């Protein structure tokens, strides 16, 4: 009797009778066999097996184990066993009195019980200080419920979740696991922020970051064309073995449009599927999964489970993990594991744990900055999302990416500034599909309202710009030349080969047109290395090449040979054709209050277009009209003693000459 009356059932519930009343609203004598089996299952680990935790499936397994033992010990009949196994019970929702941010509270409770044990959490009077920003949490709960109810009507998406992290510490600021924890109709106590769901295109930035780490650039171009990726099928999408169509894989873009050559910046910003699958192949599946793990995504553990669909969301991740991954981009490649507890003291005030940052550089800063720069590029995403869509946050620089699963069961959006990362999800707990609308319609409005509200509490912090790197030595194909990989420079005015004297204004890089897939020009495992001698050795080459060559033929793009390279050099820009400038009107000496008036006379081959004037290295002014005359107030620009005047003259074909002269200034 003592055991049955004192056994713990989670929280402040003790004993069979109290558990029966709290969980089922009836006396223990009135319990059904199934209800009794559930209550017999709970005491082993009341919080872990709680019907309101993430482990309802484990509770179900344990209940069935209890029923099996009852049958084996002849307490119930076979018929009663079969009935009890399938009976659906009516769990009463937990009381909401005194509990705030319930999904987060249960998340922290699980953490504490796993670390210190249920008994210590229940009996030792722990004092726990968490990371939660409750003012933000309240706003998130209100916004999530508002939009989830609207989405239920408009898009058949009845639930929503929001998480927010501080990228600089990993501290969890907000955790909303459903539109309402106490809404029994949607299993509101289930924390979707921790559930593993397919992220759709929200996984793409991780793949692109992997590619950039291997030497690909935002300017690198791939072909957005209908492409067969399966080795079981021909390049045209037909199966090698008749009727094996289910083994073919020719992904479609969300808008069913194929754009031809597109650089990686615009492909990622517009979330185009075919280029993303190609980028995953180029980056390497194993390396992409390794980066995902380094970014804090713990669920993608079996590399053999995934294929090229991973980049379109083929693996399952949690919203909390994915928000943490994006917060690493926000933190310039430094990953902070997410944390919900700042401090724990026991009943005597002894500190059991205290937050200590654990930063880890998992991605080169410039790659993280490049991803942020692309995801914040409003102009680059406009063709897909339009001007000032819900991805745009007025007056703030925000990097953002959406994701929608192919079957429209999950809609995601992840966005961040350097000081705040926010992830949001919309869908249904039972995994039923929504209306066929992309995340930009379903979940972006909710995210937009919340991040706009949240950023009011944060300074307007800008992303650092990626460092400008010298890519001159990279293969042309890595620098955006999809037309070919043999480049040469011409002078645009003469059409002849550029020389050391050709100015940058008239210098243009061109390639010998030979339209091929990127696999023709580089080894995906060593993109910075030599051009492959036998590109057909790559298993994807024939399929990619088939689509590209077919497109080039349709566009009338005929291959060229080296005969298109000019065989004469630029003869417009030569030392003997540079401007020859004489400075007229300059005296040897001036007093400080005088003004210099000079005329510039050109004896060069071409008329002048502009002259810039400098005094002692300081820019004074320019003139673009003949006669080329300039004035300088010495009181403003001059110095007592020796002074040097410089002119930089540019002629009509951009030849430039610097001319210098000296004079003195006296008091």
XYZ file of C-alpha atoms in Angstrom:
667
model
C 0.000 0.000 0.000
C 2.839 2.387 0.867
C 4.434 1.785 -2.533
C 1.203 2.227 -4.476
C 0.405 5.433 -2.612
C 3.888 7.021 -2.811
C 5.289 5.916 -6.168
C 6.337 8.989 -8.291
C 4.434 9.746 -11.479
C 6.203 12.900 -12.597
C 6.161 16.437 -11.279
C 4.136 16.664 -8.061
C 2.057 13.564 -8.798
C 2.563 10.649 -6.363
C 0.683 7.389 -6.098
C -1.675 5.417 -8.300
C -4.813 7.257 -7.249
C -3.427 10.751 -7.877
C -1.948 9.624 -11.222
C -5.305 8.169 -12.256
C -7.098 11.413 -11.459
C -4.477 13.637 -13.144
C -3.978 11.587 -16.282
C -7.455 10.148 -16.864
C -9.861 12.055 -14.604
C -11.142 8.918 -12.869
C -10.579 6.749 -9.806
C -7.990 4.017 -10.105
C -10.694 1.378 -9.636
C -12.330 2.634 -12.846
C -9.239 2.335 -15.049
C -9.397 0.202 -18.185
C -6.781 -2.480 -18.728
C -4.974 -0.204 -21.189
C -5.020 2.797 -18.836
C -3.759 0.605 -15.991
C -0.942 -0.695 -18.216
C 0.097 2.863 -19.026
C 0.223 3.754 -15.327
C 2.190 0.590 -14.614
C 4.691 1.711 -17.261
C 5.337 5.241 -16.033
C 7.127 4.800 -12.652
C 10.326 3.392 -14.150
C 11.069 6.868 -15.619
C 8.085 9.204 -15.191
C 9.535 12.154 -17.098
C 11.079 10.089 -19.903
C 7.911 8.054 -20.464
C 5.563 11.006 -19.878
C 2.753 11.133 -22.464
C 3.627 14.816 -22.830
C 7.314 14.261 -23.661
C 9.165 13.510 -26.897
C 9.191 9.800 -25.991
C 5.551 8.844 -26.450
C 6.655 6.057 -28.771
C 8.770 4.577 -25.973
C 5.812 4.801 -23.586
C 3.758 2.924 -26.162
C 6.403 0.200 -26.367
C 6.544 -0.147 -22.590
C 2.727 -0.288 -22.293
C 2.692 -3.119 -24.824
C 5.429 -4.877 -22.869
C 3.292 -4.645 -19.694
C 0.288 -6.075 -21.564
C 2.422 -8.909 -22.921
C 3.578 -9.816 -19.395
C -0.031 -9.674 -18.142
C -1.016 -12.088 -20.891
C 1.946 -14.361 -20.150
C 1.067 -14.452 -16.455
C -2.622 -15.139 -17.315
C -3.976 -11.914 -15.787
C -5.740 -11.122 -19.088
C -7.027 -13.188 -21.973
C -5.743 -13.146 -25.539
C -8.853 -11.223 -26.600
C -8.361 -8.652 -23.832
C -4.699 -8.340 -24.836
C -5.510 -7.674 -28.489
C -8.166 -5.109 -27.563
C -5.961 -3.339 -25.016
C -3.034 -3.054 -27.449
C -5.081 -0.977 -29.899
C -7.271 0.982 -27.477
C -6.835 4.743 -27.704
C -6.948 6.383 -24.289
C -7.963 9.928 -23.464
C -5.046 11.665 -21.734
C -6.048 14.807 -19.868
C -3.843 17.799 -20.735
C -1.451 18.870 -17.969
C -2.502 21.788 -15.847
C -1.179 25.082 -17.170
C -1.187 26.819 -13.809
C 2.216 28.240 -12.920
C 4.058 27.039 -16.051
C 5.443 29.432 -18.611
C 7.357 28.586 -21.796
C 6.291 24.956 -21.259
C 8.170 23.425 -24.198
C 11.377 25.044 -23.010
C 10.699 24.093 -19.385
C 10.240 20.431 -20.344
C 13.375 20.614 -22.499
C 15.369 21.884 -19.506
C 13.736 19.339 -17.186
C 14.796 16.479 -19.466
C 18.322 17.892 -19.565
C 18.540 18.122 -15.768
C 17.106 14.645 -15.190
C 19.502 13.119 -17.713
C 22.433 14.824 -15.984
C 21.516 14.685 -12.289
C 18.795 12.040 -12.113
C 15.049 12.321 -11.532
C 15.349 12.056 -7.775
C 17.824 14.930 -7.517
C 15.630 17.142 -9.702
C 12.555 16.233 -7.689
C 13.954 16.355 -4.149
C 17.175 18.383 -3.993
C 15.755 21.906 -4.333
C 17.806 22.822 -7.378
C 17.917 26.464 -8.399
C 18.180 26.747 -12.181
C 18.854 29.917 -14.161
C 18.130 29.496 -17.859
C 19.008 31.400 -21.020
C 15.417 32.134 -22.023
C 14.464 35.711 -22.899
C 10.911 35.520 -21.641
C 9.786 38.808 -23.173
C 10.806 37.456 -26.595
C 9.300 34.069 -25.746
C 5.905 35.625 -25.050
C 5.966 37.460 -28.381
C 6.992 34.301 -30.203
C 4.190 32.265 -28.608
C 1.601 34.888 -29.549
C 2.872 35.205 -33.137
C 3.174 31.443 -33.638
C -0.411 30.858 -32.511
C -1.759 33.700 -34.637
C -0.138 32.499 -37.857
C -0.725 28.797 -37.204
C -4.461 29.415 -36.930
C -4.383 31.484 -40.129
C -2.332 28.829 -41.908
C -4.786 26.149 -40.787
C -7.500 27.954 -42.708
C -5.422 29.068 -45.681
C -2.910 26.272 -46.199
C -4.010 23.285 -44.100
C -0.983 23.830 -41.840
C -2.255 23.840 -38.278
C 0.970 23.956 -36.292
C 4.091 26.106 -36.000
C 7.368 26.332 -34.114
C 9.966 29.057 -33.515
C 13.471 28.965 -32.067
C 15.910 31.819 -31.489
C 19.585 31.679 -30.518
C 22.340 34.114 -29.670
C 24.995 33.225 -32.303
C 27.806 34.613 -30.164
C 27.112 32.300 -27.219
C 24.750 29.548 -28.421
C 22.256 30.515 -25.713
C 18.640 29.592 -26.447
C 16.514 32.732 -26.256
C 13.199 31.349 -27.534
C 11.701 27.888 -27.900
C 8.120 27.542 -29.089
C 7.382 23.898 -29.862
C 3.801 24.283 -31.087
C 1.088 26.881 -31.453
C -0.181 25.937 -27.959
C 1.369 23.453 -25.548
C -2.025 22.755 -23.981
C -3.933 22.285 -27.244
C -4.815 18.609 -27.099
C -6.339 18.665 -30.581
C -2.913 18.994 -32.213
C -0.796 17.197 -29.580
C 0.420 20.643 -28.609
C 2.687 19.314 -25.872
C 4.834 17.624 -28.534
C 7.879 19.833 -29.129
C 8.257 20.148 -32.905
C 11.372 22.299 -32.415
C 13.164 19.115 -31.324
C 11.510 16.733 -33.794
C 13.385 15.463 -36.835
C 11.775 16.595 -40.079
C 12.986 17.061 -43.640
C 14.308 20.636 -44.092
C 13.830 20.988 -47.847
C 16.037 23.652 -49.409
C 16.981 25.037 -46.002
C 19.862 22.535 -46.093
C 21.370 24.073 -49.252
C 23.659 26.680 -47.617
C 25.562 23.881 -45.856
C 26.223 22.213 -49.207
C 27.268 25.456 -50.896
C 29.613 26.255 -47.993
C 31.229 22.837 -48.494
C 31.723 23.626 -52.194
C 33.260 27.034 -51.458
C 35.691 25.351 -49.055
C 36.878 23.154 -51.952
C 37.669 26.068 -54.246
C 34.392 26.791 -56.044
C 33.332 30.444 -55.971
C 30.049 32.374 -56.004
C 30.861 33.186 -59.638
C 31.308 29.538 -60.654
C 28.608 28.622 -63.166
C 26.729 25.357 -63.575
C 23.947 24.540 -66.004
C 20.377 24.619 -64.757
C 18.954 22.074 -67.190
C 16.791 18.985 -66.872
C 19.474 16.447 -65.918
C 19.382 12.738 -65.122
C 21.485 11.860 -62.052
C 20.831 8.136 -61.684
C 23.336 5.559 -62.915
C 20.400 3.230 -63.611
C 19.095 5.524 -66.341
C 20.180 6.986 -69.649
C 21.110 10.685 -69.913
C 17.698 11.427 -71.457
C 15.923 10.131 -68.348
C 14.810 6.765 -69.695
C 15.677 3.658 -67.625
C 18.436 1.367 -68.839
C 16.267 -1.601 -67.881
C 12.784 -1.219 -69.325
C 10.095 0.005 -66.919
C 12.620 0.828 -64.154
C 11.415 4.436 -64.090
C 11.366 4.515 -60.287
C 15.172 4.266 -60.319
C 15.586 7.438 -62.383
C 16.251 10.771 -60.712
C 15.668 13.945 -62.700
C 14.746 16.640 -60.128
C 12.569 19.580 -61.068
C 12.807 23.210 -60.099
C 9.976 24.620 -58.012
C 8.756 26.714 -60.965
C 9.449 24.050 -63.632
C 11.716 26.575 -65.397
C 15.307 25.781 -66.440
C 17.619 28.749 -66.774
C 20.679 27.401 -68.545
C 23.993 28.666 -67.132
C 23.707 30.276 -63.702
C 26.340 31.210 -61.141
C 26.290 29.752 -57.643
C 25.374 33.068 -56.000
C 22.105 33.374 -57.892
C 21.408 29.644 -57.790
C 21.550 29.651 -53.970
C 19.806 32.996 -53.509
C 16.907 31.829 -55.704
C 16.953 28.290 -54.253
C 17.049 26.531 -57.620
C 17.072 22.746 -57.274
C 19.026 21.355 -60.236
C 22.151 23.489 -59.623
C 21.982 22.553 -55.924
C 22.064 18.823 -56.725
C 25.075 19.440 -58.971
C 26.788 21.458 -56.239
C 26.302 18.597 -53.758
C 27.923 16.208 -56.228
C 30.822 18.623 -56.742
C 31.195 19.288 -53.021
C 30.955 15.627 -52.021
C 28.278 13.975 -49.908
C 30.650 12.913 -47.135
C 32.184 16.361 -46.831
C 28.756 18.016 -46.734
C 27.637 15.655 -43.955
C 30.877 16.280 -42.089
C 30.283 20.032 -42.210
C 26.673 19.554 -41.089
C 27.943 17.652 -38.052
C 30.544 20.347 -37.335
C 27.772 22.950 -37.499
C 25.890 21.075 -34.772
C 23.440 18.898 -36.715
C 23.477 15.582 -34.867
C 20.882 13.517 -36.734
C 22.617 12.872 -40.095
C 24.892 10.080 -38.948
C 24.675 7.374 -41.630
C 26.349 8.522 -44.835
C 25.082 5.442 -46.690
C 21.497 6.458 -45.990
C 21.605 9.556 -48.166
C 22.139 10.403 -51.797
C 22.041 13.558 -53.886
C 18.543 14.301 -52.543
C 20.214 15.419 -49.294
C 20.632 18.939 -50.665
C 16.876 19.170 -51.260
C 16.136 18.050 -47.704
C 16.477 14.280 -47.975
C 17.800 13.974 -44.404
C 15.871 14.766 -41.239
C 17.006 17.494 -38.841
C 15.513 19.403 -35.935
C 14.614 23.079 -36.052
C 16.845 23.709 -33.038
C 19.846 22.020 -34.673
C 19.321 23.818 -37.979
C 18.959 27.193 -36.251
C 22.238 26.416 -34.499
C 23.895 25.658 -37.842
C 22.736 28.979 -39.301
C 23.900 30.779 -36.163
C 27.410 29.507 -37.006
C 27.189 31.336 -40.341
C 26.040 34.386 -38.374
C 29.062 34.037 -36.084
C 31.554 34.029 -38.971
C 32.188 30.289 -38.883
C 32.593 29.907 -35.106
C 30.178 27.325 -33.716
C 28.739 27.613 -30.210
C 26.789 24.531 -29.083
C 23.285 25.570 -28.124
C 22.693 25.750 -24.393
C 19.629 26.403 -22.226
C 21.128 26.600 -18.729
C 23.280 29.397 -17.328
C 23.633 28.141 -13.763
C 22.495 25.331 -11.471
C 22.782 25.413 -7.672
C 21.779 22.723 -5.199
C 19.584 23.353 -2.174
C 22.602 24.530 -0.177
C 23.714 27.079 -2.755
C 26.573 24.992 -4.104
C 27.162 25.671 -7.801
C 26.749 22.430 -9.736
C 27.321 23.938 -13.168
C 27.776 27.339 -14.730
C 27.767 28.380 -18.364
C 31.156 28.560 -20.019
C 31.397 29.412 -23.742
C 32.729 26.599 -25.914
C 33.422 28.240 -29.267
C 34.885 26.166 -32.062
C 35.991 27.454 -35.474
C 34.450 24.945 -37.882
C 34.342 27.015 -41.079
C 36.733 29.551 -42.570
C 35.510 33.041 -41.777
C 35.453 34.139 -45.405
C 33.275 31.182 -46.419
C 30.781 31.943 -43.650
C 30.775 35.600 -44.698
C 30.229 34.564 -48.318
C 27.162 32.486 -47.371
C 25.787 35.421 -45.357
C 26.494 37.810 -48.216
C 24.538 35.611 -50.650
C 21.611 34.971 -48.297
C 21.339 38.703 -47.598
C 21.492 39.638 -51.305
C 18.044 41.048 -52.010
C 18.891 41.706 -55.646
C 20.146 38.158 -56.290
C 16.949 36.540 -54.953
C 14.520 38.954 -56.603
C 13.846 36.819 -59.724
C 12.430 34.099 -57.459
C 10.991 36.036 -54.517
C 10.248 39.491 -55.928
C 11.078 42.910 -54.502
C 10.747 43.309 -50.719
C 9.157 39.923 -50.070
C 8.659 38.567 -46.538
C 12.350 37.632 -46.663
C 13.209 41.336 -46.643
C 13.390 43.107 -43.274
C 13.203 46.847 -43.826
C 16.196 48.812 -42.609
C 18.113 45.714 -41.513
C 20.654 43.454 -43.157
C 19.308 39.941 -42.652
C 20.516 36.697 -44.229
C 17.639 34.298 -44.847
C 16.814 30.967 -46.483
C 13.541 29.097 -46.911
C 12.857 25.399 -47.342
C 9.839 23.431 -48.519
C 9.733 19.648 -48.806
C 8.705 18.217 -52.168
C 5.556 16.715 -50.674
C 4.653 19.992 -48.928
C 4.703 18.459 -45.432
C 7.174 20.951 -43.949
C 7.843 24.640 -44.510
C 10.962 26.205 -43.002
C 12.672 29.551 -42.830
C 15.993 30.384 -41.170
C 17.254 33.930 -40.886
C 19.902 35.767 -38.941
C 21.894 38.877 -38.219
C 25.302 38.812 -36.506
C 23.515 39.024 -33.142
C 20.354 36.916 -33.554
C 19.416 33.684 -35.376
C 15.745 32.729 -35.743
C 14.300 29.552 -37.228
C 10.630 28.861 -37.876
C 8.638 25.852 -39.068
C 5.052 25.326 -40.187
C 3.198 22.106 -40.916
C 1.225 19.377 -39.180
C 2.344 17.147 -36.325
C 0.871 14.093 -38.034
C 3.028 14.786 -41.107
C 0.006 15.290 -43.351
C 0.648 17.564 -46.367
C -0.221 21.234 -46.565
C -1.557 23.099 -49.552
C 0.958 23.173 -52.401
C 2.518 26.509 -51.511
C 6.191 27.225 -50.837
C 7.589 28.365 -47.501
C 7.693 31.964 -48.692
C 3.898 31.976 -48.463
C 3.309 29.671 -45.493
C 5.968 30.290 -42.853
C 7.821 33.435 -43.979
C 5.103 35.896 -42.819
C 5.267 34.486 -39.265
C 9.063 34.611 -39.217
C 9.056 38.122 -40.670
C 6.715 39.451 -37.980
C 8.736 37.885 -35.189
C 12.214 38.900 -36.383
C 10.999 42.446 -37.050
C 9.724 42.592 -33.472
C 12.789 40.891 -31.993
C 15.349 43.107 -33.752
C 13.916 46.167 -32.021
C 15.938 45.020 -29.009
C 19.200 44.603 -30.938
C 21.679 47.069 -32.453
C 21.790 47.416 -36.229
C 24.817 45.174 -36.671
C 26.038 44.636 -40.227
C 27.780 41.589 -41.638
C 31.440 41.960 -42.467
C 31.953 41.830 -46.204
C 33.830 38.813 -47.557
C 37.456 39.532 -48.343
C 38.116 40.261 -51.998
C 40.336 37.463 -53.220
C 42.504 37.441 -56.327
C 40.996 34.710 -58.494
C 43.042 35.561 -61.584
C 44.868 32.245 -61.440
C 41.723 30.149 -61.142
C 40.361 28.267 -64.126
C 37.961 30.456 -66.122
C 35.149 27.986 -65.424
C 35.562 28.642 -61.673
C 35.326 32.376 -62.321
C 32.027 32.243 -64.177
C 32.990 31.502 -67.787
C 30.526 28.795 -68.757
C 31.323 29.301 -72.464
C 34.735 27.626 -72.212
C 37.920 27.259 -70.207
C 40.648 28.739 -72.462
C 40.733 32.466 -71.922
C 42.553 35.377 -73.529
C 42.449 39.156 -73.164
C 41.656 41.679 -75.860
C 41.579 45.420 -76.132
C 37.911 46.271 -76.633
C 38.669 49.289 -78.815
C 40.997 47.667 -81.307
C 39.716 44.107 -80.970
C 43.341 42.952 -80.793
C 45.234 41.049 -78.113
C 45.754 43.067 -74.942
C 49.308 43.946 -73.937
C 50.926 45.279 -70.778
C 49.988 48.768 -71.966
C 46.272 48.064 -72.466
C 44.405 49.962 -69.713
C 41.980 48.117 -67.464
C 39.085 50.174 -68.868
C 39.474 48.629 -72.317
C 40.812 45.237 -71.265
C 38.338 42.353 -71.653
C 38.715 38.643 -70.923
C 37.179 36.295 -73.464
C 37.177 32.538 -73.910
C 37.339 30.207 -76.841
C 33.724 29.036 -77.011
C 33.507 25.335 -76.245
C 30.313 24.724 -74.307
C 30.635 21.767 -71.941
C 29.527 20.804 -68.475
C 31.819 21.812 -65.632
C 32.933 18.178 -65.309
C 34.645 18.502 -68.702
C 36.977 21.144 -67.296
C 37.760 19.972 -63.772
C 38.053 16.977 -61.482
C 35.384 17.419 -58.812
C 37.749 15.980 -56.183
C 40.471 18.465 -57.121
C 38.798 21.467 -58.778
C 41.941 23.591 -58.457
C 44.086 20.920 -60.105
C 44.686 20.088 -63.775
C 41.945 19.581 -66.332
C 40.985 15.879 -66.402
C 42.579 13.894 -69.200
C 39.527 11.619 -69.423
C 36.444 13.443 -68.120
C 34.281 10.448 -69.037
C 35.820 8.642 -66.050
C 33.444 10.657 -63.866
C 30.220 8.692 -63.369
C 28.044 11.782 -63.828
C 29.846 13.195 -66.857
C 27.765 11.669 -69.643
C 24.438 12.760 -68.155
C 25.554 16.318 -67.437
C 27.289 16.638 -70.790
C 24.286 15.300 -72.692
C 22.012 18.009 -71.273
C 24.554 20.789 -71.883
C 25.404 19.828 -75.448
C 21.728 19.453 -76.300
C 21.064 22.954 -74.903
C 24.027 24.459 -76.798
C 22.786 22.938 -80.047
C 19.293 24.341 -79.472
C 20.816 27.781 -78.857
C 22.990 27.595 -81.970
C 26.221 27.857 -79.971
C 28.853 26.367 -82.261
C 32.226 25.481 -80.766
C 35.228 27.610 -81.701
C 38.927 26.790 -81.962
C 42.043 28.814 -81.265
C 41.727 30.615 -84.594
C 39.321 33.050 -82.905
C 42.191 34.393 -80.777
C 43.593 37.548 -82.454
C 47.110 37.166 -83.800
C 47.991 40.857 -83.629
C 48.562 42.966 -80.537
C 46.864 46.128 -79.345
C 48.524 49.015 -81.211
C 46.376 51.820 -79.785
C 47.907 51.687 -76.340
C 51.666 52.027 -76.724
C 54.274 54.175 -74.931
C 54.690 56.455 -77.952
C 50.947 57.098 -78.114
C 50.465 58.236 -74.538
C 49.361 61.828 -73.786
C 52.229 64.323 -73.707
C 51.222 67.035 -71.246
C 52.812 70.457 -70.797
C 51.811 72.569 -67.817
C 51.598 76.209 -68.847
C 51.247 79.211 -66.565
C 53.026 77.766 -63.529
C 55.454 80.194 -61.795
C 58.424 79.217 -59.684
C 57.120 80.956 -56.573
C 53.828 82.108 -55.063
C 52.711 83.630 -51.824
C 50.213 81.787 -49.667
C 47.222 83.939 -50.635
C 47.572 83.484 -54.380
C 45.657 81.196 -56.728
C 47.419 79.075 -59.340
C 45.901 79.150 -62.815
C 47.366 76.644 -65.246
C 46.630 75.400 -68.745
C 47.357 71.856 -69.912
C 48.477 71.318 -73.479
C 48.437 67.834 -75.004
C 50.939 66.789 -77.653
C 49.872 63.123 -77.725
C 48.221 61.040 -80.451
C 44.634 61.290 -79.173
C 42.556 64.124 -77.705
C 42.182 64.338 -73.946
C 39.014 63.177 -72.159
C 39.895 64.022 -68.557
C 42.623 65.540 -66.395
C 42.882 65.075 -62.599
C 44.934 67.528 -60.521
C 46.754 66.747 -57.254
C 48.766 69.023 -54.990
C 51.146 67.378 -52.553
C 49.267 64.109 -53.063
C 45.839 65.633 -52.270
C 43.138 65.566 -54.931
C 42.211 69.098 -55.990
C 39.844 68.726 -58.928
C 39.232 67.533 -62.491
C 38.392 68.950 -65.863
C 36.769 67.183 -68.806
C 36.393 70.041 -71.268
C 38.769 71.794 -73.620
C 40.559 74.056 -73.010
C 41.909 72.035 -70.074
C 42.501 74.702 -67.414
C 42.602 74.328 -63.628
C 42.872 76.604 -60.615
C 44.228 75.933 -57.108
C 43.785 78.124 -54.029
C 47.091 77.823 -52.251
C 45.627 78.891 -48.901
C 43.558 75.684 -48.988
C 45.962 73.123 -50.441
C 49.454 74.604 -50.356
C 52.251 74.378 -47.791
C 55.008 76.832 -47.004
C 58.132 75.750 -48.838
C 58.443 73.268 -51.708
C 55.207 71.961 -53.274
C 54.615 69.352 -55.937
C 51.817 69.558 -58.470
C 50.729 66.432 -60.399
C 48.366 65.915 -63.301
C 47.026 62.566 -64.500
C 45.742 62.919 -68.037
C 43.580 60.318 -69.761
C 42.986 60.487 -73.491
C 40.022 59.335 -75.556
C 41.280 55.728 -75.639
C 42.165 55.675 -71.887
C 45.926 56.061 -72.296
C 47.190 57.787 -69.145
C 50.197 59.957 -68.350
C 51.356 61.534 -65.098
C 53.113 64.915 -65.275
C 54.809 66.621 -62.313
C 56.122 70.088 -61.566
C 57.362 71.940 -58.464
C 57.107 75.448 -57.047
C 57.603 77.283 -53.771
C 55.156 79.028 -51.473
C 56.287 81.913 -49.267
C 54.503 83.730 -46.448
